[in-house]
Amino acid sequence: MTLQADRVVWHRGGKLVVDEVTLRPAPGTTIGLLGPNGSGKSSLLRLLNGTAKPESGVVTLDGAELSSLARRDIARSVAVVSQHADTDVDIRVRDVVRLGRIPHRGSFGTASATRDEEAVAEALRHTGLADKADQRWHTLSGGERQRAHIARALAQEPRELLLDEPTNHLDIRHQLELLSLVSRLPVTSVIALHDLNLAAIFCDEVIILERGRAVAAGPPREVLTAELIARVYGVRARVGVDERGRLTVLFEPGALESSDELTPEDAPPAW
Amino acid sequence: MTTPVTDGTGSGSGTSPGSTLRVVLLLVGGIVAVALSVGAAITLGPADVSLVNVRDVLLNHLGLADIPVRVVKDAIVWEERLPRALTAAAAGAGLGICGAVMQSLLRNPLADPFLLGISSGASTGAVVIGVLGVGGSVIGLSGGAFIGALLAFALVMLLARLAGGGTDRVILAGVASTQLFSALTSFVIFAFADADETRGVMFWLLGSLEGVRWDDVALCAVVVAVGIALCLAYSHALDAFSFGDEIAASLGIAVARVRLGLLVLTALITATLVSVTGAIGFVGLVLPHAARFLFGPRHAGLIPATALIGAVFMVWVDAVSRVAFQPTPLPVGVGTALVGVPAFVLILVRNRRGQ
């Protein structure tokens, strides 16, 4: 049993953003959420981490409905790496990672300070940040900041990791490093991604979202076809398999006639 | 003072510069500094009072000794300067932690306890009582200020909610409401106040610890102590806000409930303090930044550090305002602003460089 979504529906600002999506990741797998801007990837992640409640359908954690659980109990199992999580606080990397121990603390103290420090040290080591632990947040590069967020999420010791476009603004090398790190972690990961090739390399399964609906799901090699990419993204693509058996997606310039470009739904939610 | 202790990197969690040991040492030093500051501040002033007199008077009143002290000196120390210094310490501590909490909750380094319209609301409340005389004898200037502060806070939260919530809406609503209440205050003064009333109200508007009594000390001390305890209980939640609401929620914080609860707490602390001392600006804005430089951003250390720095700062600013132009006292808000504005500019410059 893990974190599962069953036929969840959510309207946001009067628009249907998640439409009867079901998600049942096998424990330990890496699931890619794919789809154009505004297709509901981020919204689905918000339902999965319990910061929003579906209007119908349920999200369950080990069989218990998420909305019936205390936030802290959710946080002990589910960690989130979101987009644009930046800070003005002059904080050191170690203290960022320590934030991940908050769900394991009481109001006035911690169950075990040693346990906390071990978890922080291990998360730093896992993400290759051990030697940067005492550096200030503002001195980190974009890739290091994302890794620090992942270290913070790992310090939470979650079983489920939700990542919203974690490779945004990273160069190719850091994109590869970050996703191979995530796919090697002993947790179930759900990652919203834009890059189909990266999804093909690192995800065990992908789910394609289009206007809130899951239109295809399964292993990348079965799901990512030229027809599907044309239909969902409105672009021409050539999908092949390289000599090492890996799926490759090549895009052709020029939109398809039927494409409807970016729709107003793509606008980020108003806060 | 304290003997130097080497911060061994061997055992436990105290391995970093902001380690527990260091924080404890600095906090103990801070408490000693507050006590010494209060003692020293009491000796300042036109009437000659020595530290020995202060000690004797304190011991007498605490029932620990029976040392002969001249009645005048006893009255000056016990009835005048001591309650005043203690109220200053409580106000500095309280305004400091309110600033620290608001800067974290609203993720804005320039947030301060008066951002939510509290101080200007208090001013309006005070002039409505003091100048217009509405319910004057029953409520009093302080009561009017307290009510005005909370009404302004309620208005800000309502406006922010109507505007769709979110920290930036809270700040915008606070700015708008601050302007509105400042205008109302000026309007009442210009339209209705005579010269005497204007002087009386203005002194209070700029902050003043003239004539505080022991019941003021008790009120401020209790409110500030409870405030510090509650903020400390939520120090991890405050840490969790560093990267915004979404991360805070994913770390197990009930974001909306915790933020509203802590904002109401800061409003109550600020309203109480303002009702006693008038509007003392810049303490809440600047001192949390000073505390962050010294203790780092983790709230378990930042909250007590800000409280102690605020207490020491206010005790000295009040003492200096009391004696600098004697016999004319300077409003204490003038003193804090004269120190606060340059510090504020430094923070702005520093933030620009950081980007």
XYZ file of C-alpha atoms in Angstrom, chain A residues 3 13 18-20 23 25 29-30 32 40-41 45 50 63 67 70 80 82 85 108 135 144 217 231 246:
26
model
C 0.010 6.862 -1.732
C -10.837 28.927 -10.019
C -7.906 17.320 -12.493
C -10.518 15.088 -14.045
C -11.002 11.575 -12.666
C -2.729 6.818 -9.815
C 2.339 3.674 -8.126
C 8.988 2.969 -8.644
C 9.513 6.292 -10.391
C 6.538 10.498 -14.582
C -2.924 19.429 -14.403
C 0.458 18.002 -13.350
C 0.696 16.757 -7.105
C -2.867 16.864 0.653
C -5.529 3.024 2.809
C -7.907 14.482 4.525
C -2.959 15.182 10.455
C 7.613 17.429 -1.629
C 8.214 22.028 -5.458
C 11.039 27.237 -3.596
C 9.465 21.672 22.376
C 27.647 27.074 2.838
C 22.840 22.641 -5.897
C -0.399 5.419 -18.800
C -2.389 14.607 -30.139
C 16.538 3.370 -25.276
